[in-house]
Each structure stands twice: as C-alpha cells, then as structure tokens.
Short mmCIF file of C-alpha atoms in Angstrom, two decimals:
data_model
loop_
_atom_site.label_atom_id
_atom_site.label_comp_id
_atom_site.label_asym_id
_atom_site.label_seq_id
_atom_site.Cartn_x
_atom_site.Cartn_y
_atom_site.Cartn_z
CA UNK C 1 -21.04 36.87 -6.20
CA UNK C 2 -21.53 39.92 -8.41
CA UNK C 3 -25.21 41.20 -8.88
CA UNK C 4 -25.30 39.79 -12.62
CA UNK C 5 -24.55 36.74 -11.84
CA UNK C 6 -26.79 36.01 -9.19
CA UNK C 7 -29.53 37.17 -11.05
CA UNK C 8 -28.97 34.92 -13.80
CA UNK C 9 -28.27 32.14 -11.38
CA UNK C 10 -31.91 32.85 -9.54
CA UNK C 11 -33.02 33.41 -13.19
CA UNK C 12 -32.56 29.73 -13.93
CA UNK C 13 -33.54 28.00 -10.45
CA UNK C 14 -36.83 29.99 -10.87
CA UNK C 15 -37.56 28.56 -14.23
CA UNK C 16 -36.18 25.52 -13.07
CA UNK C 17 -38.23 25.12 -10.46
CA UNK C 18 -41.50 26.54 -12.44
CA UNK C 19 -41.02 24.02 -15.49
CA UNK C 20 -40.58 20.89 -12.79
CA UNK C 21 -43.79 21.81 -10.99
CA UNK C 22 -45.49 22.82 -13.99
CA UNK C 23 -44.34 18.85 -15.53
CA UNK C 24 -45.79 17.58 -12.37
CA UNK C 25 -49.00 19.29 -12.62
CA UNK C 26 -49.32 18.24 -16.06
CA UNK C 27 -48.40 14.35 -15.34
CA UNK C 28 -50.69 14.14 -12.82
CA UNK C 29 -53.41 15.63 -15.20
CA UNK C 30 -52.71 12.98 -17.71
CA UNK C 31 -52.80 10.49 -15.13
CA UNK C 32 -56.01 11.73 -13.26
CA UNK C 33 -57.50 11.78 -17.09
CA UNK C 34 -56.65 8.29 -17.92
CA UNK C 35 -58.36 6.89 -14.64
CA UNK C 36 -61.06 9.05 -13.93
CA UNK C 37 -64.42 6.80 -14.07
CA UNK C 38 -66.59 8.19 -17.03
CA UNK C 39 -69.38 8.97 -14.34
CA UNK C 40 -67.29 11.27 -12.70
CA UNK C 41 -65.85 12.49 -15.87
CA UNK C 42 -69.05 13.59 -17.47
CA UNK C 43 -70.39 15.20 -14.41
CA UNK C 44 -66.87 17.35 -14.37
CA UNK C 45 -67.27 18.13 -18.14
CA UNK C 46 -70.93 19.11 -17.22
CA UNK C 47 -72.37 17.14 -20.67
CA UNK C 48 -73.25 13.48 -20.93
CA UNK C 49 -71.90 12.42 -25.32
CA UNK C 50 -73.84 13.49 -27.89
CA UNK C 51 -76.14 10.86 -29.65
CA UNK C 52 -74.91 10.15 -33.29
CA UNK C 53 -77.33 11.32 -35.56
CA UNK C 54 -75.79 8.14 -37.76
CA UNK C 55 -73.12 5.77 -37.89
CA UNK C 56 -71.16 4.45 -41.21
CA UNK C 57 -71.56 0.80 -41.19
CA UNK C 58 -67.93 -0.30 -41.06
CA UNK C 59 -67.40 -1.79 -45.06
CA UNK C 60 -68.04 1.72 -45.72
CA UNK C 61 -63.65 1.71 -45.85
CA UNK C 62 -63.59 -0.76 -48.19
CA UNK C 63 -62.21 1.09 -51.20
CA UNK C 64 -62.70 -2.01 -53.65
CA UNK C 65 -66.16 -1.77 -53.05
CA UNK C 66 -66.76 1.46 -53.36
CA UNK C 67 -64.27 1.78 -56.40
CA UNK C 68 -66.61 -0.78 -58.15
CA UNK C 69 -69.68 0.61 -57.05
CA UNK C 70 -68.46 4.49 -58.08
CA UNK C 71 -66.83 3.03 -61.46
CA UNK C 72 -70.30 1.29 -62.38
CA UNK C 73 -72.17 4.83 -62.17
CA UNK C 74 -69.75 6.76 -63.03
CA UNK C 75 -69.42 6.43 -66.16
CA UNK C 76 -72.78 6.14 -67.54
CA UNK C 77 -73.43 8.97 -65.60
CA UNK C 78 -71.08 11.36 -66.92
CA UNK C 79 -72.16 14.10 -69.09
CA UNK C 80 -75.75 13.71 -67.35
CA UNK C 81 -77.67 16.61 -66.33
CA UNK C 82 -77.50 17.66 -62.58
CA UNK C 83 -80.86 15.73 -61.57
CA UNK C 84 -79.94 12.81 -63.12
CA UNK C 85 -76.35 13.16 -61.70
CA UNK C 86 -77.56 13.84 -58.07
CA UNK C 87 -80.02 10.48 -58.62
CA UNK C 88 -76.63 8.72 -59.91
CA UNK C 89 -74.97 9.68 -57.02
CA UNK C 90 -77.90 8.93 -54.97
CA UNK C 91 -77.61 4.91 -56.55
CA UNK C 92 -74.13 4.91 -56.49
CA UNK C 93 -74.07 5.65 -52.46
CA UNK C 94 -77.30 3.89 -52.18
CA UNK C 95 -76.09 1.67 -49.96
CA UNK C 96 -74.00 3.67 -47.91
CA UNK C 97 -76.96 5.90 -46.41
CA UNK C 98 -77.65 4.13 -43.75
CA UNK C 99 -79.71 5.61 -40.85
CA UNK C 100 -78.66 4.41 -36.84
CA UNK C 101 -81.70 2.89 -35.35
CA UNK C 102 -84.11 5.46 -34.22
CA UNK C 103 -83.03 8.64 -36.47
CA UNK C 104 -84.21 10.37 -39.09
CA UNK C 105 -83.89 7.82 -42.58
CA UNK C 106 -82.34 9.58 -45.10
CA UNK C 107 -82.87 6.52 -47.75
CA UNK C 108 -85.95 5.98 -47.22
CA UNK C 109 -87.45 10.16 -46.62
CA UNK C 110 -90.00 11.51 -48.82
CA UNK C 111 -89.03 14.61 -50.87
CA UNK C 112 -91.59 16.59 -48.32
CA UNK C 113 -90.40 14.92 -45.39
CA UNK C 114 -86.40 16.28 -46.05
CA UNK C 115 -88.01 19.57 -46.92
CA UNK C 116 -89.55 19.38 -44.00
CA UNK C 117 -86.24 18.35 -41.95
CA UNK C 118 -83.97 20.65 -43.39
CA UNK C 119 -83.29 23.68 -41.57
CA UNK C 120 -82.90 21.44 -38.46
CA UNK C 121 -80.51 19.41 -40.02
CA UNK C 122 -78.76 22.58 -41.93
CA UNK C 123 -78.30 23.68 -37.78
CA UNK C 124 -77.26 20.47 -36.78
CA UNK C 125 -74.18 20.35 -39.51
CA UNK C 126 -73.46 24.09 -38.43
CA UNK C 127 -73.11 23.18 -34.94
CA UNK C 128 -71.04 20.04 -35.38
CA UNK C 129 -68.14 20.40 -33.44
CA UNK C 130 -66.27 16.85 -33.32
CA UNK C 131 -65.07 15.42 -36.48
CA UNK C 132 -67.40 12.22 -35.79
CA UNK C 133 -70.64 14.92 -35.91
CA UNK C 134 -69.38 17.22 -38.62
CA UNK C 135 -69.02 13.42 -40.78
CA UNK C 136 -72.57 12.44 -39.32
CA UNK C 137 -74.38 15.29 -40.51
CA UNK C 138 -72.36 16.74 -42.96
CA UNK C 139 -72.94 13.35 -45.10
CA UNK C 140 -76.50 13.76 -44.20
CA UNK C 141 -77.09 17.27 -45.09
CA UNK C 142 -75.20 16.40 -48.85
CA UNK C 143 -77.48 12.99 -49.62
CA UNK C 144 -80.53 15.57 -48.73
CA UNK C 145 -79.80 18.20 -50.70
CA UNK C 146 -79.11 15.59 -53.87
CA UNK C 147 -82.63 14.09 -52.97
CA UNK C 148 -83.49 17.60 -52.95
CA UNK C 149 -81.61 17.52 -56.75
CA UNK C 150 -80.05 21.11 -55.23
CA UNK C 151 -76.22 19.70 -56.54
CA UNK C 152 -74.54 23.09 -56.18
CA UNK C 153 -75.49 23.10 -52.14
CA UNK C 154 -74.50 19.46 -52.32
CA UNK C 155 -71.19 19.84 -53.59
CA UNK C 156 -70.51 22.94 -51.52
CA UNK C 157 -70.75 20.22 -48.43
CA UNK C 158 -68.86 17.49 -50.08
CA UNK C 159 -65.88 19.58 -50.62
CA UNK C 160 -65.70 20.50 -47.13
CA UNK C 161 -66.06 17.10 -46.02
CA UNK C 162 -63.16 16.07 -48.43
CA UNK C 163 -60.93 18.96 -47.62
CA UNK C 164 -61.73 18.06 -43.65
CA UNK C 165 -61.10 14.53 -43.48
CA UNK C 166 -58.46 14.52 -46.73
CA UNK C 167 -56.39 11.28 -46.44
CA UNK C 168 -59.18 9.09 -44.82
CA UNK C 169 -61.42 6.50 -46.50
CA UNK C 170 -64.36 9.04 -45.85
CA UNK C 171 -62.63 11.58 -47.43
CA UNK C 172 -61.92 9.64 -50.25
CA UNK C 173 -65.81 8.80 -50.70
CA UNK C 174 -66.37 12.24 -50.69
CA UNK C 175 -63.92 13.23 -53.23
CA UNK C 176 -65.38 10.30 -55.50
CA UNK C 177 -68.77 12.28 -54.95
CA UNK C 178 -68.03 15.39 -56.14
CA UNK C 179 -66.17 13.96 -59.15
CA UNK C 180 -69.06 12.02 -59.76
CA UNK C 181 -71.38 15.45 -59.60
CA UNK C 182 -68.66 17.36 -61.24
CA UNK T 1 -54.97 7.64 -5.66
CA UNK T 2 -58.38 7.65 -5.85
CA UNK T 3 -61.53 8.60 -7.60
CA UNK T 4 -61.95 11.39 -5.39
CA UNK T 5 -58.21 12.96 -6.24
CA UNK T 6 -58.96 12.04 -9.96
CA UNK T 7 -61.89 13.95 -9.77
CA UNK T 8 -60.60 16.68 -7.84
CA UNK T 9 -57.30 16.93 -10.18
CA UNK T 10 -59.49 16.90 -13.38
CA UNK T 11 -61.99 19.40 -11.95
CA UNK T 12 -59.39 21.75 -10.70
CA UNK T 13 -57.73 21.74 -14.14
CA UNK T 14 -61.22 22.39 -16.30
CA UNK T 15 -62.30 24.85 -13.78
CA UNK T 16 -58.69 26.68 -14.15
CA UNK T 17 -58.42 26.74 -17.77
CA UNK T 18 -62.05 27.67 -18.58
CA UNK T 19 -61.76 31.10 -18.56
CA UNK T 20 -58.88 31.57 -20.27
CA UNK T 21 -60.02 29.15 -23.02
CA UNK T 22 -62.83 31.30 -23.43
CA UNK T 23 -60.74 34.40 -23.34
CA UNK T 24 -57.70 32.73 -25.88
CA UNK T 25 -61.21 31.53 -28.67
CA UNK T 26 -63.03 34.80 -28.46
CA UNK T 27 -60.03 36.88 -29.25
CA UNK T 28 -59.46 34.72 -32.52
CA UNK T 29 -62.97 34.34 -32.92
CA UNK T 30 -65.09 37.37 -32.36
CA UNK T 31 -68.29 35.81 -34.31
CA UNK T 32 -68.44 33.18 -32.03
CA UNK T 33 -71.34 32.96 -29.30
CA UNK T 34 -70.19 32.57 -26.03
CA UNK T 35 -72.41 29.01 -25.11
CA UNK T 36 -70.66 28.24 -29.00
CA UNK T 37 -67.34 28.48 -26.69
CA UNK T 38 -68.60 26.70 -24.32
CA UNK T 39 -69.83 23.59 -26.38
CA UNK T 40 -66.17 23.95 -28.18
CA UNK T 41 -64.55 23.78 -24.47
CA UNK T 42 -66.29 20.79 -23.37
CA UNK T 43 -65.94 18.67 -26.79
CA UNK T 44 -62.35 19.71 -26.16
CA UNK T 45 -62.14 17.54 -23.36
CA UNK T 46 -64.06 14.68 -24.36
CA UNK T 47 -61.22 14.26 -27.39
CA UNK T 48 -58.64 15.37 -24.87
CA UNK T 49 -59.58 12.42 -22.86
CA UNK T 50 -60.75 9.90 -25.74
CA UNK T 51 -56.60 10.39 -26.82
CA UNK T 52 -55.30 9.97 -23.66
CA UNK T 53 -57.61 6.63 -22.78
CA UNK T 54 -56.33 5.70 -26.83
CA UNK T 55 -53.15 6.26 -26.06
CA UNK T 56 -53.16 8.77 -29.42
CA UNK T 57 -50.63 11.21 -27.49
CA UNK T 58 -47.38 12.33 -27.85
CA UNK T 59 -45.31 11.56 -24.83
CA UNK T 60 -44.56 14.99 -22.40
CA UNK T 61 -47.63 16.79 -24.21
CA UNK T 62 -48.24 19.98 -22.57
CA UNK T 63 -51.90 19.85 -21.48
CA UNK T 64 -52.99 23.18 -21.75
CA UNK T 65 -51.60 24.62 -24.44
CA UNK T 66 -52.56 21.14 -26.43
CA UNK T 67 -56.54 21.97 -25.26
CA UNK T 68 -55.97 25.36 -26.55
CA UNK T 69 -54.63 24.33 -30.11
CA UNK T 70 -57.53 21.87 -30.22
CA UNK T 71 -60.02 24.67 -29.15
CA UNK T 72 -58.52 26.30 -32.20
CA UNK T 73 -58.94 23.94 -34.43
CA UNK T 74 -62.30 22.91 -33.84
CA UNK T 75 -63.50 27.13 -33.67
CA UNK T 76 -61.84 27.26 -36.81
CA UNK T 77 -63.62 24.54 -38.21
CA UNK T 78 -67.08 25.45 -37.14
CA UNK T 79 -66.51 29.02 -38.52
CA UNK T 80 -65.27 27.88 -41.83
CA UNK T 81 -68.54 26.44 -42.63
CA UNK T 82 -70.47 29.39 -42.17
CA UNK T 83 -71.15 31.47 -45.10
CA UNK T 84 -69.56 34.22 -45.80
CA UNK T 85 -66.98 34.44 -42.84
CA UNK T 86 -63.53 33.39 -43.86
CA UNK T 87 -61.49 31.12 -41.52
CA UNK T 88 -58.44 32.64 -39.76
CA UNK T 89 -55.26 30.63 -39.87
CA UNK T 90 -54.58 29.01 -36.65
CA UNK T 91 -50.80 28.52 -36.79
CA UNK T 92 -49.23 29.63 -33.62
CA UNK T 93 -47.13 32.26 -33.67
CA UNK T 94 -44.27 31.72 -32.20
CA UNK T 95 -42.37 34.80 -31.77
CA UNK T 96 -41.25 35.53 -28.46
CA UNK T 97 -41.30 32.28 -27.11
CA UNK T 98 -39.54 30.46 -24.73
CA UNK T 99 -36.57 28.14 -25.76
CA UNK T 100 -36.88 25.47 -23.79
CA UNK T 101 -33.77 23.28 -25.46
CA UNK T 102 -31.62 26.22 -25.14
CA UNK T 103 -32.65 26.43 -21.31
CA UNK T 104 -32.01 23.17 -20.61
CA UNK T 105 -28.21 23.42 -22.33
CA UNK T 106 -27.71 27.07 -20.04
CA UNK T 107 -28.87 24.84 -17.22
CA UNK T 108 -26.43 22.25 -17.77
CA UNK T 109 -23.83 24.53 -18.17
CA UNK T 110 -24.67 26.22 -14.80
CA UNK T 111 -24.63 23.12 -12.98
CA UNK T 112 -21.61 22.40 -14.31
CA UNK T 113 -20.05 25.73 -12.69
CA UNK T 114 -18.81 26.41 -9.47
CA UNK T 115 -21.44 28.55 -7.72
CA UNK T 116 -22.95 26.69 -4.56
CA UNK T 117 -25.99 28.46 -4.51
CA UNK T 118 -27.15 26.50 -7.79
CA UNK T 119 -27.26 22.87 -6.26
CA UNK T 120 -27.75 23.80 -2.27
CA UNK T 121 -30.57 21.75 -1.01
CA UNK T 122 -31.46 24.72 1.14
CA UNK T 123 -32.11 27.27 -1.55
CA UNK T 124 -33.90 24.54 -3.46
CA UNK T 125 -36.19 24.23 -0.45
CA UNK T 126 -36.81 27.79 -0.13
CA UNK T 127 -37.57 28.22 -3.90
CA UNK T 128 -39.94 25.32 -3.62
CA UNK T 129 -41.91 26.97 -0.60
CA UNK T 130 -41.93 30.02 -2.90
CA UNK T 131 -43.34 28.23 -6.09
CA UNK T 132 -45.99 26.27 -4.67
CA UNK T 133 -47.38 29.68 -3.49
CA UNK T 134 -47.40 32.00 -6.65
CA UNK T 135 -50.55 34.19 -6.97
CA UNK T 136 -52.35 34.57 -9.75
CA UNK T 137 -52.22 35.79 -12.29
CA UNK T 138 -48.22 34.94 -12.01
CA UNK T 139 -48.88 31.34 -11.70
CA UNK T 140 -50.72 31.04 -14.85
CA UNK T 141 -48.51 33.70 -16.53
CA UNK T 142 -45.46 32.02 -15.55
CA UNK T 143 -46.22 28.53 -16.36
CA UNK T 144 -47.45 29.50 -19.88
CA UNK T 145 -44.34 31.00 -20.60
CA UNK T 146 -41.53 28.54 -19.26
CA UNK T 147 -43.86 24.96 -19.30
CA UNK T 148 -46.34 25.46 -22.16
CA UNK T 149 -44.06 27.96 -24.34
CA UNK T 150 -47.17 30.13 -25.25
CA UNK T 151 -45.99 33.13 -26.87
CA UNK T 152 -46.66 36.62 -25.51
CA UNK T 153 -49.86 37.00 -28.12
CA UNK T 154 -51.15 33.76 -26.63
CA UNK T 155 -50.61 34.15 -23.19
CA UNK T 156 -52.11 37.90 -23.41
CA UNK T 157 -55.28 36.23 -25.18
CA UNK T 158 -55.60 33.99 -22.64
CA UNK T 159 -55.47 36.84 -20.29
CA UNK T 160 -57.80 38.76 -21.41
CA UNK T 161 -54.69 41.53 -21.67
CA UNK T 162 -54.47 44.35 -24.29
CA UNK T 163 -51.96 43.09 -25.62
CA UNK T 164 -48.43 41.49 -25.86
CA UNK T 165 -46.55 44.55 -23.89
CA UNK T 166 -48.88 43.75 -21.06
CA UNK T 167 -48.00 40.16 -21.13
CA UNK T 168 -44.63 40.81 -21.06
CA UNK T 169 -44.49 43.47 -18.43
CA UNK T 170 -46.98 41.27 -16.13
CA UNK T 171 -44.53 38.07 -16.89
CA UNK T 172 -41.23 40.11 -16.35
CA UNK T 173 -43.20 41.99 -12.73
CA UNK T 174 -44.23 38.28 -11.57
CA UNK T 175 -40.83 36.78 -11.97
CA UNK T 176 -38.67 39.67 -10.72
CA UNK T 177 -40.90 39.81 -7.26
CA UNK T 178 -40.33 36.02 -7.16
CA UNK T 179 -36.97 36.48 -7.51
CA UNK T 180 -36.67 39.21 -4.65
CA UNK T 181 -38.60 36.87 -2.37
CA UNK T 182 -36.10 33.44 -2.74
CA UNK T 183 -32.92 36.01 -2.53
CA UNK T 184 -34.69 37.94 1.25
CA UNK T 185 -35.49 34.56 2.23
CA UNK T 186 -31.91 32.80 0.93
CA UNK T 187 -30.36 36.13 2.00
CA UNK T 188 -32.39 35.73 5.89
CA UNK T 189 -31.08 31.75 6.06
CA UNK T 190 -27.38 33.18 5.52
CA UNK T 191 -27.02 31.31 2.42
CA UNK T 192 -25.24 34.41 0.55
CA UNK T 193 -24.35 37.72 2.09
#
C-alpha cells in the first residue's frame, strides 16, 4: 500500500475511532445527567437553586385578560404625562405584581421603602443569569422604578425584557407596557 | 449503573470542562469577573440538566460544545444589560470546521474499497488501545475537532492558545503522533509490512 494511501486510510480509522468514543462519552453523559439524584447533583454543581425573588401567578398568560385589562387603561391613558402614565401602568398591571411569600412586596412598598431597596435590587437584575431570574427581577426592578415615576429607567428595562423573551406571553406583557408608557 | 457512576460520570465531565469554559467566556468576555464565570458555569448546568430531565433536547446533542453555546448566551446576556458595554455577537464561527457529513460519505466509500486494513478486527483493537489513552491536551483537542466540530477559534479559546495557528498545529501534532503509534504497533503485529 503506497504511503498516501495509508495515511488517509489511518486518517479515517483515527477519526473514526475518536468520533465513536467521543459519542459514547457523550451518551453516557446524557444518561448519567438524566438519573443522577438531585442531592448528588447539587453537591457536583457545588450550588443548591436560587430562591425566586417572585413567581408570576400562572393567569398571568392569559392574553384575553390582559388585552382587556391593557385596553381599559390604555386608552384613557394615552397622551398622559409620564407620572400619570407610570401610575396607569402601575393600575393596569396592578394585579399582576404579585410578591412570592416571604419577599420583598412590590404592590404594597412605600415610595421610601423601594428607595430604600433599590440598589440591591438594581444588583440583583444585573446578576440574573437564568431567564426565570432575569424575568423575576427584571419585572421587579421596572414596577419600582414606575412607583418611583422614573419612566425612562422603566422603559429602558421593559425593552430588554421584551427583546429577551420576544414571542412569549411575558414578552408580550412587556411590549404592551412600553406601548402603554410610550 | 449506579448513583455512584452517575455521580462519578457527571463530576468527571464538570470538572473536565471547567476550565476550558472559563477559558472559551473570558476570551469573548474580557469584562467579565471570574466568580461572574463561575456563577454562568454552574447555571449552565442546572438548564443543561433541567432540558435533559424535560426532555427539551435535540437527539445526538453534543454536550460540550452545547454548554459552551449556552455559556455564551447567558455571558452575552448578562453583559448586554450593563451600561455602556455593547454585546458581542455570539454566532459561531464556523470556518475551519470539521465536516462531519462529508466524513461519514469518505468513510463509506472507504469501507466500500478493498484495503483490509480498514475493517481488520486487529487494527481496530490496536486503535482502540491507542484512543482510550490520548494525553491531554490531544484528547480534548481532538474530540473538539472531529465530535463537537468546534472551529479552530473555539477550540484555541478553550485552550487558552494564542490563537487559531496554535490550534491547528497542536491538533495536526496530536493526530500525526497518534497515527505513528497505531501504524509501529499495526506495523509490530505484522498487519502491513
């Protein structure tokens, strides 16, 4: 066999041979991933979930409800001036801020007490890594700053959250939002 | 198998791909903080693992260069929403990557062909030997290349390498001293002259 040729032949037993242990490797990730008890899991990954700072109650997705609920403010609200449009807003999502048991209330916060919480929160949207916590906060941080009545910072956050999660319900709310503070 | 080889199989993997995970972010993403990394690296695998358990995964996914993408992603995201730093666009680049369809049809072809050497169980068993023994960094380099069709950029990132020349020349050293071990060995067996 000339020289070529068995180099092209070894060539393509090597990578052969790399790609079928390489596929094996891999399998028996997936499969070590998909049975691995969460215990063990967590103390591999060396972190334990983060606690949600808030959860969406689930009828957030329904988009007739929200369609009525945005079309009832929206209007009115229109050609308001940006306080009165962040407070429209506000009513409009009223029932949508909705704090998990044991965080910080949004709804219910004094003007002082979101001053107050704001840089930590401003962090905690920063450092929001999973789309669950960058929702969490992100939605947070904009219903503070339009408590706050600051609608530019507001709608800075909004658009990222609609750009980020573009084709989702949440997305859609956020989109709704910012047409409502537009 | 056990919870033990689960364990061990997961741990080996994060332990593995840490560095160059850390390595592949920071050279995309020079304003990140290293525990930033980090954090990025371990949320990684929570989703990793939340898709597999959901079943939300293509079917022959490629492990590591999927937690890389992710990794990616979610630097890309954090950075975006920090003022004044623009986000980089994460789209692989995929010159200079392996073709694994047009492998697999040159493979075909070969097997098709006359030359023992291709389908001899003992040259097989040989090059097995060989690959379940590849030092690093030709292991990783290797497997990048031909399993997870990184491209030269990516696999020098992950590195920690200068650059794409290195990558290359490291790749092309690792394969040709492979090579001249399975041909001594195939050559000692009598299995060519």
């Amino acid at each position: 066999m000339e020289k070529k040729e068995l180099d092209r032949v070894l060539d393509t037993l090597i990578i052969d041979g790399i790609r079928k242990e390489a596929e094996q490797d891999n399998a028996d990730f997936e499969n070590a991933m998909l049975h691995i008890s969460d215990e063990n899991f967590h103390k591999v990954v060396k972190r334990v979930p983060r606690i949600k700072v808030r959860k969406f109650r689930p009828w957030i997705y329904s988009m007739t409800a929200a369609a009525a609920i945005i079309c009832a403010v929206i209007i009115p609200s229109y050609n308001a001036m940006n306080d009165r449009l962040c407070e429209s807003a506000l009513v409009a999502y009223g029932d949508y801020i909705t704090p998990a048991k044991g965080a910080f209330d949004i709804s219910t916060a004094t003007v002082e007490q979101i001053e107050a919480r704001l840089p930590e929160m401003e962090a905690e949207y920063i450092k929001a890594i999973s789309d669950e916590d960058l929702r969490d906060t992100g939605w947070n941080l904009s219903i503070a700053y339009l408590k706050l009545h600051d609608k530019s910072k507001a709608i800075d956050i909004l658009k990222i959250l609609s750009e980020r999660f573009k084709g989702t319900p949440f997305g859609t709310e956020c989109g709704n939002m910012l047409k409502l503070l537009d | 198998m056990e919870q033990d080889e689960y364990t061990l199989i997961v741990s080996r993997f994060y332990e593995n791909l840490a560095r160059p995970f850390m390595n592949f972010i920071r050279s995309k993403f020079q304003s990140l903080q290293a525990d930033e990394i980090e954090d990025i690296y371990s949320q990684v695998w929570m989703d990793v693992r939340e898709n597999i358990k959901k079943g939300k995964v293509e079917k022959n996914t490629t492990w590591k260069s999927y937690i890389f993408r992710m990794g990616m992603n979610q630097a890309n995201n954090l950075v975006s929403r920090r003022p004044s730093i623009h986000s980089i666009d994460v789209r692989t680049d995929d010159s200079d990557t392996f073709n694994p369809i047009i492998f697999e049809v040159e493979k075909k072809q070969m097997g098709n062909s006359e030359l023992t050497i291709y389908s001899d169980p003992e040259t097989q068993e040989v090059l097995a030997r060989e690959l379940s023994c590849i030092p690093e960094p030709c292991n990783s380099v290797l497997k990048y290349y031909y399993y997870e069709s990184m491209s030269m950029r990516e696999i020098a990132a992950a590195m920690n390498y200068s650059g794409e020349s290195t990558a290359k020349v490291t790749k092309k050293r690792c394969q040709d001293r492979l090579k001249d071990r399975v041909l001594k060995v195939i050559r000692q067996l009598g299995i060519i002259d």
